[in-house]
XYZ file of C-alpha atoms in Angstrom:
692
model
C 2.296 34.668 -11.641
C -0.087 37.672 -12.065
C -2.630 35.577 -13.913
C -2.596 33.046 -11.115
C -3.194 35.794 -8.521
C -6.138 37.225 -10.460
C -7.609 33.811 -10.911
C -7.310 33.034 -7.221
C -8.873 36.438 -6.300
C -11.859 35.885 -8.568
C -12.241 32.300 -7.412
C -12.242 33.569 -3.838
C -15.078 36.076 -4.501
C -17.161 33.806 -6.722
C -18.709 31.767 -3.856
C -19.806 34.945 -2.105
C -21.427 36.270 -5.293
C -23.308 33.035 -5.673
C -24.478 33.249 -2.057
C -25.729 36.826 -2.630
C -27.684 35.768 -5.711
C -29.239 32.879 -3.815
C -30.300 35.186 -0.972
C -31.790 37.687 -3.454
C -33.753 34.912 -5.095
C -35.080 33.707 -1.759
C -36.183 37.253 -0.813
C -37.938 37.622 -4.166
C -39.782 34.353 -3.704
C -40.875 35.369 -0.192
C -42.169 38.735 -1.472
C -44.054 37.005 -4.234
C -45.689 34.752 -1.678
C -47.043 37.877 0.127
C -48.557 39.345 -3.022
C -52.340 39.719 -3.167
C -54.161 39.750 -6.481
C -56.997 42.328 -6.579
C -59.074 42.654 -9.719
C -60.542 45.975 -10.754
C -63.130 46.359 -13.400
C -63.741 49.537 -15.275
C -67.336 49.819 -14.124
C -66.508 49.186 -10.470
C -64.459 52.343 -9.977
C -64.730 54.640 -12.957
C -67.430 53.365 -15.152
C -68.285 55.831 -17.862
C -68.203 58.877 -15.612
C -66.468 61.738 -17.335
C -67.083 64.407 -14.704
C -68.178 62.523 -11.548
C -69.861 64.292 -8.684
C -68.815 63.811 -5.094
C -71.769 61.533 -4.342
C -71.107 59.394 -7.393
C -67.430 59.062 -6.579
C -68.156 58.293 -2.948
C -70.701 55.672 -3.951
C -68.296 54.035 -6.356
C -65.450 54.206 -3.885
C -67.415 52.605 -1.109
C -68.404 49.797 -3.452
C -64.835 49.338 -4.652
C -62.829 46.406 -3.559
C -59.969 48.690 -2.611
C -61.822 50.187 0.281
C -62.471 46.806 1.819
C -58.813 46.905 2.968
C -56.642 49.630 4.404
C -54.381 50.933 1.667
C -50.885 51.954 2.827
C -49.378 52.963 -0.548
C -50.523 53.221 -4.154
C -48.610 53.902 -7.357
C -50.440 54.747 -10.592
C -48.722 54.655 -13.999
C -50.358 55.655 -17.250
C -49.534 53.986 -20.539
C -51.110 54.296 -23.956
C -54.554 52.818 -23.539
C -54.236 51.391 -20.023
C -53.366 52.277 -16.453
C -51.220 50.188 -14.037
C -52.147 50.354 -10.366
C -49.834 48.820 -7.709
C -49.376 49.230 -4.013
C -49.682 47.656 -0.571
C -52.722 46.936 1.593
C -53.032 45.829 5.190
C -55.441 43.089 6.069
C -56.933 43.351 9.509
C -59.295 40.400 9.311
C -58.953 36.877 8.148
C -56.568 34.014 8.790
C -53.504 35.737 7.272
C -53.170 39.258 8.679
C -50.378 41.515 7.451
C -49.204 43.729 4.600
C -49.645 42.393 1.051
C -48.686 43.785 -2.306
C -51.237 44.161 -5.089
C -51.198 45.155 -8.737
C -53.807 45.635 -11.425
C -54.243 47.039 -14.894
C -57.320 48.819 -16.260
C -58.133 50.453 -19.538
C -58.683 54.181 -19.691
C -57.086 57.538 -20.230
C -55.534 60.357 -18.268
C -58.961 61.333 -16.979
C -59.104 57.994 -15.195
C -55.991 58.961 -13.311
C -57.658 62.108 -12.104
C -60.658 60.119 -10.906
C -58.432 57.625 -9.166
C -56.445 60.371 -7.507
C -59.666 61.874 -6.217
C -60.773 58.512 -4.951
C -57.478 57.819 -3.163
C -56.772 61.351 -1.965
C -60.090 63.190 -2.217
C -58.543 65.870 -4.407
C -57.642 66.392 -8.060
C -54.191 66.365 -9.494
C -52.894 69.191 -11.573
C -52.193 67.923 -15.062
C -49.347 70.346 -15.555
C -46.890 68.444 -13.317
C -45.837 65.950 -15.962
C -48.067 63.301 -14.469
C -45.859 63.055 -11.402
C -47.314 63.714 -7.980
C -46.525 62.640 -4.465
C -48.747 63.221 -1.472
C -50.523 61.731 1.487
C -54.196 60.897 1.701
C -56.334 61.839 4.620
C -55.977 58.422 6.215
C -52.165 58.532 5.966
C -51.707 56.375 2.857
C -49.022 57.322 0.308
C -50.005 58.033 -3.250
C -47.775 58.609 -6.292
C -48.310 59.007 -9.985
C -45.241 58.230 -12.093
C -44.370 58.815 -15.701
C -43.611 55.400 -17.198
C -41.562 56.994 -19.955
C -39.214 58.743 -17.559
C -35.862 56.913 -17.080
C -34.889 55.443 -13.685
C -31.359 54.135 -13.020
C -32.251 51.567 -10.352
C -35.154 50.095 -12.268
C -33.972 50.483 -15.826
C -30.170 50.269 -15.863
C -28.982 48.626 -12.645
C -30.466 45.150 -13.345
C -28.952 45.163 -16.827
C -25.544 46.173 -15.461
C -25.677 43.436 -12.802
C -26.638 40.758 -15.314
C -23.899 41.921 -17.700
C -21.251 41.867 -14.939
C -22.282 38.398 -13.851
C -22.126 37.186 -17.442
C -18.700 38.681 -18.019
C -17.468 37.286 -14.687
C -18.707 33.824 -15.567
C -16.923 33.954 -18.925
C -13.709 35.119 -17.213
C -14.038 32.301 -14.703
C -14.355 29.694 -17.469
C -11.388 31.136 -19.354
C -9.278 31.224 -16.183
C -10.138 27.615 -15.391
C -9.206 26.558 -18.886
C -5.975 28.530 -18.644
C -5.080 26.989 -15.286
C -5.760 23.476 -16.581
C -3.600 24.148 -19.629
C -0.856 25.591 -17.433
C -1.109 22.601 -15.141
C -0.834 20.177 -18.040
C 2.162 22.118 -19.361
C 3.798 22.049 -15.944
C 3.199 18.303 -15.691
C 4.763 17.915 -19.110
C 7.823 19.779 -17.891
C 7.852 17.732 -14.670
C 8.668 14.522 -16.548
C 12.372 15.133 -16.156
C 12.124 15.904 -12.453
C 13.326 13.344 -9.977
C 10.808 11.198 -8.122
C 13.136 10.721 -5.170
C 11.471 11.269 -1.793
C 13.418 13.043 0.906
C 13.296 11.583 4.412
C 14.667 13.535 7.329
C 12.896 11.894 10.279
C 13.118 8.142 9.895
C 12.081 6.260 13.042
C 14.090 3.121 12.212
C 17.395 2.641 14.002
C 20.107 0.009 13.877
C 18.658 -1.511 17.048
C 15.588 -2.428 15.002
C 17.729 -4.467 12.595
C 18.710 -7.907 13.883
C 20.297 -11.025 12.481
C 22.983 -9.302 10.374
C 25.563 -7.816 12.718
C 28.494 -7.795 10.268
C 26.408 -6.081 7.601
C 25.287 -3.451 10.096
C 28.908 -2.679 10.970
C 29.655 -1.810 7.349
C 26.762 0.629 7.196
C 27.430 2.038 10.664
C 30.897 2.949 9.403
C 29.275 5.053 6.662
C 27.167 6.847 9.236
C 30.226 7.497 11.372
C 32.052 8.870 8.344
C 29.221 11.336 7.697
C 29.229 12.433 11.324
C 33.026 12.594 11.807
C 34.661 13.184 8.407
C 37.797 14.724 9.949
C 38.701 11.468 11.683
C 38.911 9.664 8.341
C 40.427 12.596 6.475
C 43.452 12.499 8.801
C 44.273 9.073 7.371
C 43.572 10.126 3.807
C 40.463 7.954 3.607
C 37.821 8.946 1.069
C 34.122 8.517 1.328
C 32.837 5.412 -0.517
C 30.728 6.386 -3.501
C 28.343 3.477 -3.407
C 27.245 0.454 -1.389
C 25.336 -2.405 -3.019
C 23.171 -4.596 -0.785
C 22.659 -8.038 -2.287
C 20.503 -10.768 -0.815
C 17.411 -12.894 -1.064
C 13.994 -11.235 -0.817
C 12.976 -10.414 2.732
C 16.447 -10.427 4.301
C 16.197 -6.785 5.415
C 18.027 -4.749 2.758
C 15.469 -1.940 2.663
C 15.174 -2.010 6.449
C 18.916 -1.490 6.785
C 18.728 1.487 4.427
C 15.963 2.990 6.579
C 18.163 2.475 9.631
C 20.976 4.361 7.904
C 18.517 7.192 7.235
C 17.502 7.251 10.879
C 21.063 7.216 12.222
C 22.843 9.490 9.759
C 20.865 12.701 10.453
C 21.613 13.891 6.916
C 19.249 14.285 3.942
C 18.186 10.864 2.697
C 16.657 10.447 -0.771
C 14.863 7.176 -1.540
C 13.668 6.070 -4.968
C 12.804 2.838 -6.741
C 14.521 1.696 -9.893
C 11.201 1.584 -11.734
C 10.667 5.334 -11.085
C 13.309 6.157 -13.696
C 11.810 4.248 -16.600
C 9.002 5.889 -18.623
C 7.518 5.481 -22.070
C 9.235 8.691 -23.255
C 12.834 8.336 -24.334
C 15.254 10.448 -22.303
C 13.019 10.907 -19.286
C 14.954 8.428 -17.139
C 18.291 10.092 -17.855
C 16.787 13.483 -17.044
C 15.489 12.222 -13.725
C 18.902 10.833 -12.837
C 20.488 14.227 -13.546
C 17.857 16.044 -11.516
C 18.239 13.630 -8.588
C 21.988 14.150 -8.347
C 21.530 17.902 -8.842
C 19.267 18.060 -5.779
C 21.632 15.814 -3.835
C 24.592 18.123 -4.558
C 22.668 21.050 -3.112
C 22.195 19.214 0.213
C 25.490 17.290 0.401
C 26.562 15.404 2.399
C 23.569 13.155 1.818
C 22.507 9.618 1.008
C 20.650 8.276 -2.041
C 18.909 4.913 -1.751
C 17.858 3.134 -4.970
C 15.665 0.130 -4.257
C 15.475 -2.698 -6.818
C 18.247 -1.210 -8.928
C 18.094 -4.191 -11.287
C 15.036 -2.518 -12.895
C 17.334 0.078 -14.433
C 20.830 -1.415 -14.091
C 20.531 -4.538 -16.251
C 23.302 -5.530 -18.608
C 23.617 -3.578 -21.837
C 24.203 -4.856 -25.346
C 21.318 -7.264 -25.698
C 21.329 -7.040 -29.485
C 17.534 -6.918 -29.559
C 16.548 -3.422 -28.440
C 19.556 -1.592 -29.867
C 21.665 1.033 -28.157
C 18.918 3.667 -27.922
C 16.810 1.816 -25.436
C 15.395 4.016 -22.683
C 16.749 1.772 -19.937
C 20.250 1.850 -21.406
C 20.245 5.644 -21.599
C 19.161 5.826 -17.979
C 21.898 3.398 -16.960
C 24.518 5.366 -18.902
C 23.529 8.561 -17.122
C 23.661 6.800 -13.754
C 27.171 5.531 -14.528
C 28.328 9.027 -15.447
C 26.824 10.615 -12.341
C 28.361 8.048 -10.003
C 31.852 8.215 -11.473
C 32.336 10.645 -14.341
C 34.054 13.944 -14.967
C 31.854 15.754 -12.450
C 32.712 15.250 -8.808
C 29.874 14.232 -6.495
C 31.754 14.699 -3.264
C 29.645 13.950 -0.194
C 27.016 11.811 -1.955
C 26.758 8.126 -1.050
C 24.567 5.856 -3.171
C 23.064 2.812 -1.459
C 21.352 0.313 -3.751
C 19.513 -2.934 -3.055
C 18.778 -5.881 -5.316
C 18.182 -9.604 -5.206
C 19.337 -10.067 -8.816
C 22.983 -9.049 -8.726
C 23.698 -11.524 -11.536
C 21.846 -9.374 -14.085
C 23.526 -6.052 -13.231
C 25.864 -4.410 -15.727
C 29.576 -4.984 -14.997
C 30.297 -1.254 -15.344
C 27.882 -0.585 -12.501
C 29.473 -3.190 -10.266
C 33.054 -2.003 -10.536
C 34.948 -0.213 -7.789
C 34.591 3.543 -7.957
C 30.859 3.266 -8.380
C 29.801 0.618 -5.908
C 32.908 0.336 -3.780
C 31.298 -2.098 -1.376
C 29.078 -5.067 -2.092
C 27.439 -6.314 1.082
C 25.724 -9.676 0.902
C 22.776 -9.925 3.272
C 22.178 -13.661 3.775
C 19.342 -15.496 5.448
C 19.707 -15.253 9.234
C 21.213 -18.102 11.234
C 19.655 -19.537 14.371
C 20.972 -16.791 16.617
C 19.905 -14.141 14.132
C 16.423 -15.628 13.860
C 16.078 -15.535 17.631
C 17.064 -11.847 17.692
C 14.664 -11.008 14.866
C 11.794 -12.755 16.634
C 12.506 -10.798 19.805
C 12.591 -7.496 17.884
C 9.192 -8.110 16.318
C 7.751 -9.290 19.638
C 8.581 -6.074 21.510
C 5.128 -4.514 21.432
C 3.163 -7.762 21.664
C 1.813 -9.735 24.612
C 3.817 -12.953 24.762
C 3.017 -15.881 27.040
C 5.756 -17.408 29.176
C 5.419 -20.689 27.265
C 6.993 -19.120 24.176
C 10.763 -19.672 24.030
C 12.116 -17.845 20.992
C 15.245 -19.958 21.024
C 13.216 -23.086 20.322
C 11.126 -21.287 17.723
C 14.322 -20.240 15.936
C 15.321 -23.895 15.606
C 12.074 -24.697 13.821
C 12.346 -21.839 11.334
C 15.468 -22.795 9.382
C 15.504 -21.024 6.035
C 13.095 -18.294 7.115
C 13.980 -14.732 6.164
C 13.459 -11.692 8.367
C 10.218 -10.889 6.563
C 9.002 -14.471 7.111
C 9.733 -14.255 10.822
C 7.947 -10.896 11.101
C 4.960 -12.468 9.382
C 5.035 -15.439 11.778
C 4.892 -13.183 14.844
C 2.128 -11.077 13.315
C 0.086 -14.146 12.323
C 0.491 -15.512 15.851
C -0.888 -12.240 17.249
C -3.872 -12.418 14.876
C -4.545 -16.032 15.860
C -4.395 -15.088 19.565
C -7.032 -12.412 18.972
C -9.131 -14.875 16.984
C -8.926 -17.438 19.798
C -9.664 -14.749 22.427
C -6.409 -15.337 24.266
C -4.872 -12.933 26.753
C -1.408 -13.446 25.268
C 0.342 -15.193 22.375
C 1.088 -18.787 23.346
C 3.316 -21.386 21.711
C 0.242 -22.917 20.113
C -0.411 -19.789 18.050
C 3.280 -19.532 17.110
C 3.349 -23.158 15.898
C 0.196 -22.612 13.889
C 1.660 -19.445 12.368
C 4.786 -21.365 11.294
C 2.653 -24.079 9.703
C 0.558 -21.482 7.899
C 3.725 -19.867 6.547
C 5.121 -23.194 5.302
C 2.038 -24.852 3.818
C -0.853 -22.411 4.210
C -3.865 -22.488 6.538
C -5.356 -25.778 7.631
C -8.262 -26.949 5.482
C -10.445 -28.598 8.059
C -13.380 -28.576 5.678
C -11.606 -31.038 3.367
C -13.038 -34.421 4.265
C -10.966 -37.439 3.277
C -12.389 -40.919 3.308
C -10.886 -43.533 5.596
C -8.679 -45.056 2.915
C -7.240 -41.651 1.964
C -6.615 -40.693 5.599
C -4.883 -44.001 6.217
C -2.787 -43.655 3.063
C -1.706 -40.144 4.059
C -0.911 -41.278 7.618
C 1.340 -44.141 6.470
C 2.882 -41.900 3.803
C 3.925 -39.266 6.346
C 4.982 -41.932 8.840
C 7.347 -43.297 6.177
C 8.955 -39.874 5.774
C 9.251 -39.483 9.548
C 10.814 -42.873 10.277
C 13.570 -42.325 7.721
C 14.359 -38.926 9.214
C 14.531 -40.546 12.666
C 16.763 -43.478 11.677
C 19.035 -42.263 8.862
C 22.082 -40.538 10.440
C 22.610 -37.863 7.782
C 18.940 -36.831 7.628
C 17.468 -33.668 9.035
C 15.820 -33.700 12.464
C 12.079 -34.374 12.377
C 10.280 -31.539 14.171
C 6.667 -32.248 13.358
C 4.392 -34.733 11.557
C 0.802 -33.944 10.647
C -1.972 -35.263 8.424
C -4.012 -32.055 8.574
C -4.483 -30.885 4.953
C -2.778 -27.582 4.181
C -2.641 -25.986 0.772
C -2.338 -28.703 -1.864
C -0.825 -31.221 0.544
C -2.768 -33.777 2.530
C -0.067 -33.699 5.223
C 3.616 -32.994 5.662
C 6.708 -33.645 7.765
C 8.704 -30.687 9.041
C 12.415 -31.534 9.124
C 15.171 -29.064 9.904
C 18.952 -29.489 10.093
C 20.398 -29.718 13.555
C 22.673 -26.755 12.859
C 22.769 -24.089 10.172
C 24.864 -25.346 7.285
C 26.453 -23.714 4.285
C 27.715 -26.870 2.604
C 26.030 -30.176 1.825
C 27.905 -33.437 1.442
C 27.101 -36.283 -0.897
C 25.842 -38.350 2.039
C 23.475 -35.582 3.123
C 22.098 -35.117 -0.393
C 21.575 -38.871 -0.703
C 19.780 -38.870 2.667
C 17.475 -36.130 1.375
C 16.570 -38.257 -1.644
C 15.915 -41.276 0.589
C 13.716 -39.187 2.869
C 11.729 -37.818 -0.076
C 11.088 -41.334 -1.357
C 10.100 -42.612 2.108
C 6.403 -41.819 1.636
C 6.211 -43.611 -1.716
C 8.104 -46.598 -0.287
C 5.762 -46.792 2.732
C 2.740 -46.987 0.440
C 4.355 -49.830 -1.498
C 5.132 -51.796 1.655
C 1.812 -51.420 3.495
C -0.720 -51.127 0.678
C 1.042 -52.929 -2.171
C -0.018 -49.944 -4.278
C 1.032 -46.359 -4.964
C -0.835 -43.041 -5.159
C -0.352 -39.594 -6.685
C 0.571 -38.092 -3.311
C 4.293 -38.575 -3.959
C 4.463 -36.507 -7.179
C 6.157 -33.536 -5.555
C 8.539 -35.787 -3.625
C 9.614 -37.512 -6.844
C 10.136 -34.182 -8.593
C 12.386 -32.850 -5.835
C 14.328 -36.124 -5.573
C 14.970 -36.151 -9.332
C 16.145 -32.546 -9.268
C 18.633 -33.261 -6.482
C 19.932 -36.384 -8.233
C 20.424 -34.536 -11.520
C 22.268 -31.704 -9.778
C 24.563 -34.257 -8.130
C 25.499 -35.660 -11.550
C 25.691 -32.641 -13.887
C 26.624 -29.800 -11.495
C 28.298 -31.157 -8.370
C 30.274 -34.012 -9.952
C 29.044 -36.537 -7.348
C 28.895 -39.587 -9.629
C 31.123 -42.020 -11.495
C 31.273 -39.560 -14.404
C 33.786 -37.550 -12.426
C 34.113 -33.906 -11.350
C 32.834 -32.455 -14.606
C 30.079 -29.853 -14.893
C 27.913 -30.855 -17.810
C 25.220 -28.215 -17.347
C 25.179 -24.647 -16.027
C 22.426 -22.307 -15.058
C 23.912 -19.352 -16.922
C 22.043 -17.727 -19.777
C 21.187 -14.465 -21.427
C 19.102 -12.299 -19.124
C 17.489 -10.625 -22.133
C 16.362 -13.818 -23.821
C 15.121 -15.221 -20.537
C 17.205 -17.587 -18.479
C 14.539 -20.270 -18.628
C 14.955 -20.517 -22.408
C 18.737 -20.591 -22.435
C 19.416 -22.282 -19.072
C 20.927 -25.729 -18.628
C 23.314 -25.325 -21.522
C 24.405 -28.755 -22.638
C 28.091 -29.202 -23.237
C 28.110 -32.923 -23.896
C 27.379 -35.421 -26.618
C 24.494 -37.819 -26.927
C 26.555 -40.676 -25.532
C 27.342 -38.669 -22.405
C 23.647 -37.781 -22.082
C 22.880 -41.484 -21.948
C 25.466 -41.954 -19.196
C 23.978 -39.018 -17.265
C 20.513 -40.581 -17.414
C 21.933 -43.873 -16.144
C 23.674 -42.186 -13.221
C 20.537 -40.288 -12.229
C 18.473 -43.459 -12.392
C 21.114 -45.316 -10.371
C 21.084 -42.707 -7.567
C 17.284 -42.656 -7.371
C 16.923 -46.440 -7.516
C 19.487 -46.989 -4.759
C 17.790 -44.372 -2.574
C 14.398 -45.980 -3.228
C 15.683 -49.387 -2.215
C 17.285 -47.940 0.906
C 13.962 -46.349 1.888
C 12.107 -49.649 1.443
C 14.655 -51.516 3.555
C 14.439 -48.944 6.393
C 10.647 -49.079 6.424
C 10.582 -52.871 6.475
C 13.158 -52.911 9.269
C 11.123 -50.425 11.379
C 7.715 -51.616 10.300
C 6.286 -51.606 13.819
C 7.407 -48.011 14.402
C 5.801 -46.890 11.159
C 2.513 -48.568 12.143
C 2.648 -47.005 15.618
C 3.241 -43.474 14.264
C 0.613 -43.858 11.521
C -2.102 -45.192 13.814
C -1.361 -42.466 16.354
C -1.625 -39.841 13.628
C -5.075 -41.172 12.722
C -6.120 -40.389 16.297
C -4.336 -37.107 17.108
C -3.494 -35.878 13.545
C -0.347 -34.013 14.680
C 2.813 -35.082 16.533
C 5.770 -32.903 17.501
C 9.360 -34.023 18.112
C 8.929 -34.583 21.864
C 5.752 -36.596 21.385
C 7.355 -38.767 18.692
C 10.363 -39.480 20.894
C 8.127 -40.400 23.833
C 5.891 -42.509 21.604
C 8.736 -44.625 20.233
C 10.187 -45.174 23.693
C 6.985 -45.925 25.641
C 4.753 -47.170 22.781
C 1.895 -44.867 23.836
C 1.086 -41.162 23.928
C 2.231 -39.211 27.006
C -0.031 -37.536 29.538
C 0.019 -33.758 29.998
C 2.345 -33.887 33.031
C 4.700 -36.213 31.225
C 4.791 -33.882 28.232
C 5.977 -30.991 30.404
C 8.684 -33.166 31.945
C 9.822 -34.286 28.504
C 10.061 -30.674 27.301
C 12.122 -29.688 30.342
C 14.482 -32.629 29.921
C 14.947 -31.794 26.236
C 15.770 -28.154 27.055
C 18.257 -29.218 29.732
C 19.912 -31.673 27.345
C 20.248 -28.983 24.656
C 21.764 -26.529 27.130
C 24.311 -29.165 28.235
C 25.244 -29.831 24.600
C 25.743 -26.136 23.893
C 27.857 -25.734 27.037
C 30.060 -28.672 26.046
C 30.402 -27.252 22.532
C 31.496 -23.871 23.868
C 34.037 -25.546 26.143
C 35.490 -27.428 23.184
C 36.034 -24.306 21.079
C 37.176 -22.178 24.051
C 40.830 -21.005 23.578
C 43.373 -22.411 26.002
C 45.234 -19.176 26.687
C 44.874 -15.429 26.597
C 47.156 -15.177 23.558
C 44.877 -17.480 21.576
C 41.902 -15.417 22.729
C 43.577 -12.240 21.464
C 44.420 -13.879 18.148
C 40.825 -15.029 17.773
C 39.574 -11.510 18.441
């Protein structure tokens, strides 16, 4: 500590010392600029006069260069064989008037000094005064004769002392800097075992900012209430849960919910990522876990949030890295801290991951993570609430109905919906709009699904026509097949790698899919390929992705879901070793070669039947396909209302008619929802209580 104080004191004074040296140098340079050089020759002043008379001295003095100026001070120093003359003169004529310094050296002896003293003072100097004399001349000028061999502190010793002190100070400064850098490196070395958890005491996120997951919020709100009112739970003998694991797809709001807990709890909240524990040095991760819980105990009750815990909590016993792996040591320490011999009363661990399948079973058991909360993708109502939350501070036009937008965004996560609203705001600024309209929202959804529109991609007429009939084939199957999803939009504007696409969403959010619905998906995917066969008697590469997805669904129906004549037997599973890579060990085959042949036949049978169904539907509604395709070639994009009007009236609607169609659709949907609520409404108060 003392060394640090000395170093800081010297570092504080060093800038001022440098400034003083700079100022001294500037003053020296200025003085040198005012220095006049006057040359004296031996014959001009002294000549060979040994005992000059007054007339001779006067004559020489008047002819001397010195007397052409007014001398204010003169200093004469005698050395062996020469004499130094220095002083100051005042110029009264010329362009640069002022006082200037001069210096000169002449050869001679002590007698020359006597002559010079007579010249400058009109009197002789007694030689018995050790060659040192001070006096004033008749005109007021100062004259001094100094002994050059006499010592002078300010001229002889002070400069040396200053230079020595500056040198020593510079060396001390270098040594102190080296010492501080070494101390810093040593402190960083010792900091390896310190926790990287960041403490947050003033989070601005609240539970009101989290939408679309009401049941999950209730679980976490109960934790907050426990921290605020522990006595209420202690009266019933309830103990504080040690850990809560949030599991869900990416973007569903797990981290946001943890931030809301931090904002509502009003207790110390430590946040850290799972990757912050793992380092290249063995034992560092375990040390950081110990230090994190040590700090948490000092501020209990508190919360610890570990994001992406799968980075450190993967299953142990891989057989490849051995038992001394750094990640395994870190996990072992985490297991001990969460539920070991030491009691961590008042510490709640909240962890988030989207790979719960790879976590170690010891970490998942009760007593460590007592609660496992699954955060799913939001439903239609949740999507509407999320959209409204993210639209709070934005200018929204009255044409935007978030309820309708929520219907078009099936499968979107909370992060996707936040991105849609933000992209819509950016597009409104780009288009110089006063508010965000439904046009910008629709474009933002399309950009999220397939990327920005590539208007610079120019397709020839044959390609545009092929794409139009391809997408029209997809659309007509979605409009006619009962189990298909509802067609929301058809476009032939290129986006990403696709020349066009059809946006289809289920009428309601579903958690289960039937065999009929999966078969309808395969038929819809093959509709584009079938349309090309019917209208062009040829096929293109545009259906490659459709064929891939259709084959994947058909194979899953046979080997996983048991939806074939082979019976309810699972022939393949997606399980595998997480350490060897699931892609290498996935789809484990538990069947013989004969069964593999039967599986291939069943997959081919499902795809062929769906292909034939798609061809039959397109041939049956050939006129509708032509109408939609030719309209797409003109307008490029059709939404659900425009498609419905087009098929009924065989032409595109006017602007007024479009508004009327939208209103009628909204009224029809409201009537359907009202009827649905009436159907599920309980008949009595007792049933209502039971339902609650």
